[in-house]
Amino acid sequence: MNAIIGQPVSRVDGPAKVTGHATYAAEFDLPGLAYAAMVLATIPRGHVRSIDRAAAEAAPGVLAVMTHEDAPRLPYKQIAQRPQVDAQSGEQLHVLQDDQVRFNGEPVAVVVAETLEQAVHAAELVRVEYARSPAVTIFDAKQGRPPSEGNAKAGRVPELGRGDVEGAMREAPVQVEARYVHPREHHNAIEPHVTIAHWEGENLTLYDKTQWVDNDRKEIAHVFGMEEERIRVVSPFVGGAFGSALRTWPHVTLAVMAAKRVRRPVRLELTRRQLYMAVGFRPHSEQHLRLGADKEGRLVALEHDVIQQVGRYEEYAETALSPTSHLYQCDNLRARYRLVEMDTNSPCPMRAPGVVTGVLGLEMAMDELAAELGMDPLELRLRNYAEQDQQKGLPWSSKELRACYETAAERFGWARRKPEPRSMREGGMLIGYGMATAIYHSDRSGGSASVALTGNGMAVVRSASSDMGPGTYTSMTQVAAETLGLPVDHVRFELGDTNLPYAPVHGGSITMASLGNAVVAACRAVQTKLTSLARAAQQGPFAGLAEDAVVAREGGLGRADGSGPVVPYAELLRQHNLGWVEAEGSAQPGEETKKYSSAAFGAIFVEVRVDELLGTVRVPRMIGAYDVGRVINPKTARSQCIGGMVGGLGMALEERAEWDARFGKVMNANLAEYLVPVNADVAEMEAIFVPNDDRNFNPLGVKGLAEVAICGVAPAIANAVWHATGRRIRELPITPERLLG
Amino acid sequence: MQPFTYAPVADAAGAAARALAGAQFIAGGTDMLQLLQENVLQPGELADLNGLGLAGIGEEPDGALRLGALTRLQEAADHPLLRERCPVATEALAATASPMVRHMATLGGNLLQRTRCLYFRDVSTPCNKRQPGSGCSALEGENRHNAILGGSEHCIAVQPSDFPVALVALDAEVLLRGAEGAERWVPVESFHRLPGDTPEIETVMRPGDVILAIRIPSHAMRWRSHYVKVRDRASFAWALCSAAVALRLDGEGRVAEMRVAAGGVATKPWRLVRVEQELLGHRMDRDRVRLAAVWASEGAVARPGNAYKAPLLQHTVERALLEIGGLA
Ligand SMILES: Cc1cc2nc3c(=O)[nH]c(=O)nc-3n(C[C@H](O)[C@H](O)[C@H](O)COP(=O)(O)OP(=O)(O)OC[C@H]3O[C@@H](n4cnc5c(N)ncnc54)[C@H](O)[C@@H]3O)c2cc1C
Ligand code: SF4
């Protein structure tokens, strides 16, 4: 049989999705379902003075109105070891537990009614009086403070470095210094966040939009002081998330409380506008870089400060320094990470959290350095190629970044670039070529899966993972099919249910490296189990054979010496009168992290076309080459990469929260005014995967590819805009007012 | 969203009666539904105009084009007569919203589209237009979308529609039917009102008025015309700035007649009379065009967020003139 891993298999869940048969969280149609709507605070800080709920309670269809005055007091038990996706210090929002308002958009009441329209209407009738207190709603980088110990322990360190930066900088013959600003951004997945909470006695089922059912269950168990076993979370399909569904947000707690109150299943779906307040976002950041180099362009000193906004009730922080720590060879380095507390809802991970930010600053500064040196930007990267992870003092488990640079540059036609800015024109437009490097650290986490071989020839593979869009259903099916020797359509992968074997978070680009290996282990385990059965049997083709005399191959068992036929799994099951045989397998990270540093890499080349008179930028061409280890499915991998390019294009040219400090609020909180790229923005995009197979990192040889795909895109565009116009736009997005200003 | 009833109406008289009783009209619903969802409007009843038989485009005996108020934007954008004789209209329509929206949205509804001012559409903030007397949050707030022309200390909201800008350049008129049944023509140029101290009143329409049609006069059919729109992304975004130009050259290549209008920058579709004056009677060359375009932002009042619109307006007008003059 041909290899299945590496084939461009179409999404196995595609037909269900495009025909409407895929059931998303909001669509579970439970008998007696009631609808909840939230009332959100309209001041940035203060407290609720009074709530007039009479009109809401009297409105048609209303089943309950709940505020801090009558909501149950919840235990909010501490989670012994907080998962990485949660804020690492402070307290998650304790919703409706007191009269305090911590940010504009904090829920102050929830209304439950027979229909969605009735709930929404009644929520508008709740009259809330507030007492305002002074609020911090202006980002002031000078107020930055180091992250707390909790975050430092979780790898969001306040400082890192090596060597003597000051000394080396003083000596450096070539220096650049710059400040870059990147605004608050929102995930804006198509599917809004939604939860259906359903109590049956003491047992709770949640149909939820989540990237991690196991953690969702854990969080709610702690909030309500329940045993985890009493909670089931179901989340078979996720309509995009980009990190916003990694952790459990307060509205889930509200839905659970509301369902308890009205003794019916309750659905709570956030409106688009509420998504800008009730879940997280990518924090506003400012960064300051100083690069010192010798005349040949070798970096001798690197200083990088990243300052980000953070909420005040809990502390979410990011690994923004990680790219600077190891992307280039540089002996003298100092990076600092600071947080500015503001009265806002808490930020949270958004595709390549922190890393995309760090890469943005570093790669724009590298471009400025190249210009200062009069050197080709690609050449500058090559001169500073990091042969090892200098910060960790470890070799890379694999690194094919040179091949990425070469392949993408060649394909793009980088050699045609004229070095001088403003030197390329076409049809009245200024043309610019820009490039940047991408990196995202590769991690693994423990996870497990089960495989059942059934009498009808199918294999059912299960794990409590998630597929928010990358194609987990498909790629895991391929891994199982190849390991079991079955065709793809004989394998069914099931995910998104806490009743299934434990899976790690579907984030951080770790799913394939973590769970893929668990799926392999589970497949092997079920093969072993079947082999034992066949050997232990009284009769049959393998009865009484030694352990190493029987091997699994080509969808069945055969003799190791190749004699005799391969007996398909299903036939063996029939011979032994079994309906199915099932086994679990798991995979854990091993010693590799002590021996190697692992990361996915990429090189992005873009062409921009700038209409100087009107200040508009378009991107006709974007080519990325990536080292993501082994590629399980080039089709879904390509989708991820061009998705990352589109996301990066939005980041460079369109996305920004328009924040009004007087209200402490995002004003353009809808998809008509918060712009993301549309089809017309997206022209030629190409993703190339350079060959690699990183067995040092894990047995499957994969790295991660979801997040590296967005890193490097925005700086490549900004660098191209400079090349086109001679203007360094250091604040994103690059919109007409910045190009005309 | 407040509960409301829905009432299809069969004729303009019936529509007027319902409006006088408090109903609001719905045509394509592309703006109305947003306003209902966001609780900006709370009509007790929606009177549906789709049964009025007001869709369609036809040529009048004198060569003028009559466009029914219920004509969908896409139908108008695809119409061969319009495309051939009034490119500025076709270009403005093709640059409006997205194909999906254009298949729903109507020409009449587009004339009455409400502002995209961020505060108008967020009911938790003060806004004079939505709640007279509550204050204007945009003056000191996030106002990159707001107007530099035609504003007042009470409101600087942009009238965001593209098509009416083209209509001003084409010297078009709107046909209104009053509650009593009398019909009257109003030039598009004077259809919208400046905000002054009553920003909640946006047009010259009176209670019970129904828009029946739009007429592009026959003389405009002999003009060359062109629309340029600048937006934050390549499609599906309102104009940061737009320029509509229509003109006729005499036998010597001099500008004999001309109308220039701007969108995205003003509280109503903004006629740029001074730019026209600079060019009337002259041949268009690059320098004259550039100098004329500088007058586009005459009288602009800029704030930190929207100051860029003054140069952008000049440049957009310049681009439109250069392109129509074959100078680009
Ligand atoms: C995402 C998005 C992007 C958009 N982008 C653009 C853009 O770039 N440029 C642009 O110009 N527009 C844009 N639009 C706006 C769109 O063109 C308008 O919403 C549309 O034209 C309104 O027409 P409608 O028929 O849907 O009006 P409705 O929403 O049905 O009604 C709008 C208003 O007009 C009134 N009304 C409608 N018809 C009549 C009539 N015959 N007589 C009296 N009153 C009437 C209604 O009572 C209501 O007050 C966009 C819309 C959306 C949703
Ligand atoms: S500009 Fe007009 S619409 Fe905007 S907030 Fe001010 S009054 Fe309201």
Tab-separated table of C-alpha atoms in Angstrom, chain A residues 62-220:
chain	number	residue	atom	x	y	z
A	62	VAL	CA	-38.598	35.582	30.796
A	63	LEU	CA	-37.701	32.683	33.085
A	64	ALA	CA	-35.100	34.321	35.281
A	65	VAL	CA	-32.979	37.386	35.773
A	66	MET	CA	-29.809	36.841	37.741
A	67	THR	CA	-27.432	39.474	39.088
A	68	HIS	CA	-24.749	39.572	41.767
A	69	GLU	CA	-27.584	40.132	44.247
A	70	ASP	CA	-29.035	36.683	43.822
A	71	ALA	CA	-26.449	34.606	41.987
A	72	PRO	CA	-25.149	31.670	44.013
A	73	ARG	CA	-21.772	32.228	45.659
A	74	LEU	CA	-19.419	29.880	43.903
A	75	PRO	CA	-16.392	28.250	45.527
A	76	TYR	CA	-13.862	29.073	42.758
A	77	LYS	CA	-11.435	26.469	44.062
A	78	GLN	CA	-7.813	26.912	43.091
A	79	ILE	CA	-6.424	24.643	40.419
A	80	ALA	CA	-3.292	23.143	41.945
A	81	GLN	CA	-1.234	23.529	38.813
A	82	ARG	CA	-2.686	26.040	36.438
A	83	PRO	CA	-2.628	25.017	32.831
A	84	GLN	CA	-0.425	27.156	30.609
A	85	VAL	CA	-3.448	28.571	28.824
A	86	ASP	CA	-4.748	30.223	31.991
A	87	ALA	CA	-3.481	33.443	33.485
A	88	GLN	CA	-0.653	32.452	35.797
A	89	SER	CA	-1.411	34.790	38.641
A	90	GLY	CA	-4.346	36.785	39.944
A	91	GLU	CA	-7.847	35.392	39.838
A	92	GLN	CA	-10.023	34.630	36.872
A	93	LEU	CA	-13.113	36.814	36.745
A	94	HIS	CA	-15.510	35.739	39.491
A	95	VAL	CA	-18.658	36.401	37.604
A	96	LEU	CA	-21.703	37.890	39.391
A	97	GLN	CA	-20.029	37.340	42.746
A	98	ASP	CA	-19.950	40.968	43.893
A	99	ASP	CA	-20.957	44.486	42.880
A	100	GLN	CA	-17.553	45.442	41.490
A	101	VAL	CA	-16.971	46.385	37.869
A	102	ARG	CA	-13.450	45.569	36.746
A	103	PHE	CA	-13.740	46.461	33.071
A	104	ASN	CA	-16.176	47.737	30.509
A	105	GLY	CA	-18.039	44.652	29.413
A	106	GLU	CA	-17.971	42.674	32.653
A	107	PRO	CA	-21.253	40.764	32.946
A	108	VAL	CA	-23.553	42.340	35.538
A	109	ALA	CA	-26.676	40.304	34.856
A	110	VAL	CA	-27.907	37.392	32.828
A	111	VAL	CA	-31.449	36.932	31.592
A	112	VAL	CA	-32.979	33.590	30.642
A	113	ALA	CA	-36.067	33.330	28.465
A	114	GLU	CA	-37.982	30.957	26.264
A	115	THR	CA	-36.528	32.342	23.054
A	116	LEU	CA	-33.328	34.107	22.092
A	117	GLU	CA	-35.210	37.233	21.036
A	118	GLN	CA	-37.070	37.411	24.327
A	119	ALA	CA	-33.838	37.022	26.263
A	120	VAL	CA	-32.071	39.718	24.248
A	121	HIS	CA	-34.999	42.083	24.592
A	122	ALA	CA	-35.337	41.543	28.335
A	123	ALA	CA	-31.588	42.030	28.812
A	124	GLU	CA	-31.976	45.467	27.236
A	125	LEU	CA	-34.653	46.285	29.793
A	126	VAL	CA	-32.384	45.732	32.797
A	127	ARG	CA	-31.469	49.179	34.120
A	128	VAL	CA	-28.141	49.381	35.893
A	129	GLU	CA	-26.835	52.389	37.809
A	130	TYR	CA	-23.098	52.580	38.298
A	131	ALA	CA	-20.688	54.474	40.467
A	132	ARG	CA	-17.552	55.109	38.471
A	133	SER	CA	-14.062	55.002	39.916
A	134	PRO	CA	-10.943	56.295	38.232
A	135	ALA	CA	-9.809	53.792	35.648
A	136	VAL	CA	-6.531	53.123	33.886
A	137	THR	CA	-7.446	52.946	30.231
A	138	ILE	CA	-4.466	54.565	28.546
A	139	PHE	CA	-1.482	52.413	27.677
A	140	ASP	CA	1.577	54.044	29.166
A	141	ALA	CA	4.711	52.055	28.460
A	142	LYS	CA	6.475	53.793	31.331
A	143	GLN	CA	4.148	52.009	33.733
A	144	GLY	CA	5.453	48.622	32.631
A	145	ARG	CA	6.328	46.237	35.438
A	146	PRO	CA	7.839	42.773	35.327
A	147	PRO	CA	5.493	39.800	35.138
A	148	SER	CA	4.806	38.053	38.415
A	149	GLU	CA	6.623	34.997	39.647
A	150	GLY	CA	3.827	32.733	38.483
A	151	ASN	CA	4.364	33.829	34.923
A	152	ALA	CA	8.136	33.747	35.202
A	153	LYS	CA	7.916	30.130	36.346
A	154	ALA	CA	5.725	29.355	33.373
A	155	GLY	CA	8.400	30.700	31.030
A	156	ARG	CA	7.153	34.278	30.639
A	157	VAL	CA	10.310	35.636	32.153
A	158	PRO	CA	10.895	39.304	32.902
A	159	GLU	CA	14.428	39.201	31.591
A	160	LEU	CA	16.828	37.034	29.715
A	161	GLY	CA	20.154	37.485	28.094
A	162	ARG	CA	23.802	36.707	27.892
A	163	GLY	CA	27.133	38.449	27.527
A	164	ASP	CA	27.748	42.155	27.940
A	165	VAL	CA	25.264	44.160	25.917
A	166	GLU	CA	26.325	47.619	27.036
A	167	GLY	CA	29.960	47.023	26.282
A	168	ALA	CA	29.347	45.383	22.951
A	169	MET	CA	26.877	48.059	21.904
A	170	ARG	CA	29.379	50.811	22.683
A	171	GLU	CA	31.885	49.151	20.415
A	172	ALA	CA	29.487	48.296	17.621
A	173	PRO	CA	30.313	50.312	14.495
A	174	VAL	CA	26.784	49.982	13.110
A	175	GLN	CA	23.702	50.492	15.224
A	176	VAL	CA	20.005	50.845	14.770
A	177	GLU	CA	17.369	51.676	17.297
A	178	ALA	CA	13.629	51.718	16.825
A	179	ARG	CA	10.265	51.495	18.520
A	180	TYR	CA	7.381	49.481	17.117
A	181	VAL	CA	3.727	49.538	18.074
A	182	HIS	CA	1.194	46.853	17.452
A	183	PRO	CA	-2.434	47.420	18.455
A	184	ARG	CA	-4.863	45.225	20.313
A	185	GLU	CA	-6.238	42.593	17.977
A	186	HIS	CA	-9.218	40.275	18.221
A	187	HIS	CA	-9.532	36.681	17.075
A	188	ASN	CA	-12.840	37.076	15.252
A	189	ALA	CA	-13.339	33.430	14.440
A	190	ILE	CA	-16.461	32.844	12.394
A	191	GLU	CA	-18.158	30.867	15.137
A	192	PRO	CA	-18.959	32.985	18.177
A	193	HIS	CA	-18.350	31.575	21.635
A	194	VAL	CA	-21.324	29.632	22.852
A	195	THR	CA	-22.174	27.194	25.602
A	196	ILE	CA	-25.162	24.987	26.246
A	197	ALA	CA	-25.301	23.858	29.865
A	198	HIS	CA	-27.465	20.894	30.735
A	199	TRP	CA	-27.940	19.576	34.255
A	200	GLU	CA	-29.301	16.113	34.872
A	201	GLY	CA	-29.480	15.753	38.628
A	202	GLU	CA	-25.967	16.352	39.894
A	203	ASN	CA	-24.453	15.693	36.501
A	204	LEU	CA	-23.634	18.440	34.040
A	205	THR	CA	-23.117	18.278	30.303
A	206	LEU	CA	-21.591	21.231	28.482
A	207	TYR	CA	-21.802	21.626	24.739
A	208	ASP	CA	-19.127	24.197	24.331
A	209	LYS	CA	-16.857	25.908	21.890
A	210	THR	CA	-13.487	24.870	23.253
A	211	GLN	CA	-10.020	23.862	22.130
A	212	TRP	CA	-9.602	21.681	25.199
A	213	VAL	CA	-12.539	19.758	26.596
A	214	ASP	CA	-10.526	18.288	29.475
A	215	ASN	CA	-9.498	21.688	30.742
A	216	ASP	CA	-12.970	23.109	30.260
A	217	ARG	CA	-14.249	20.381	32.536
A	218	LYS	CA	-11.513	20.987	35.073
A	219	GLU	CA	-12.166	24.712	35.201
A	220	ILE	CA	-15.909	24.354	35.704
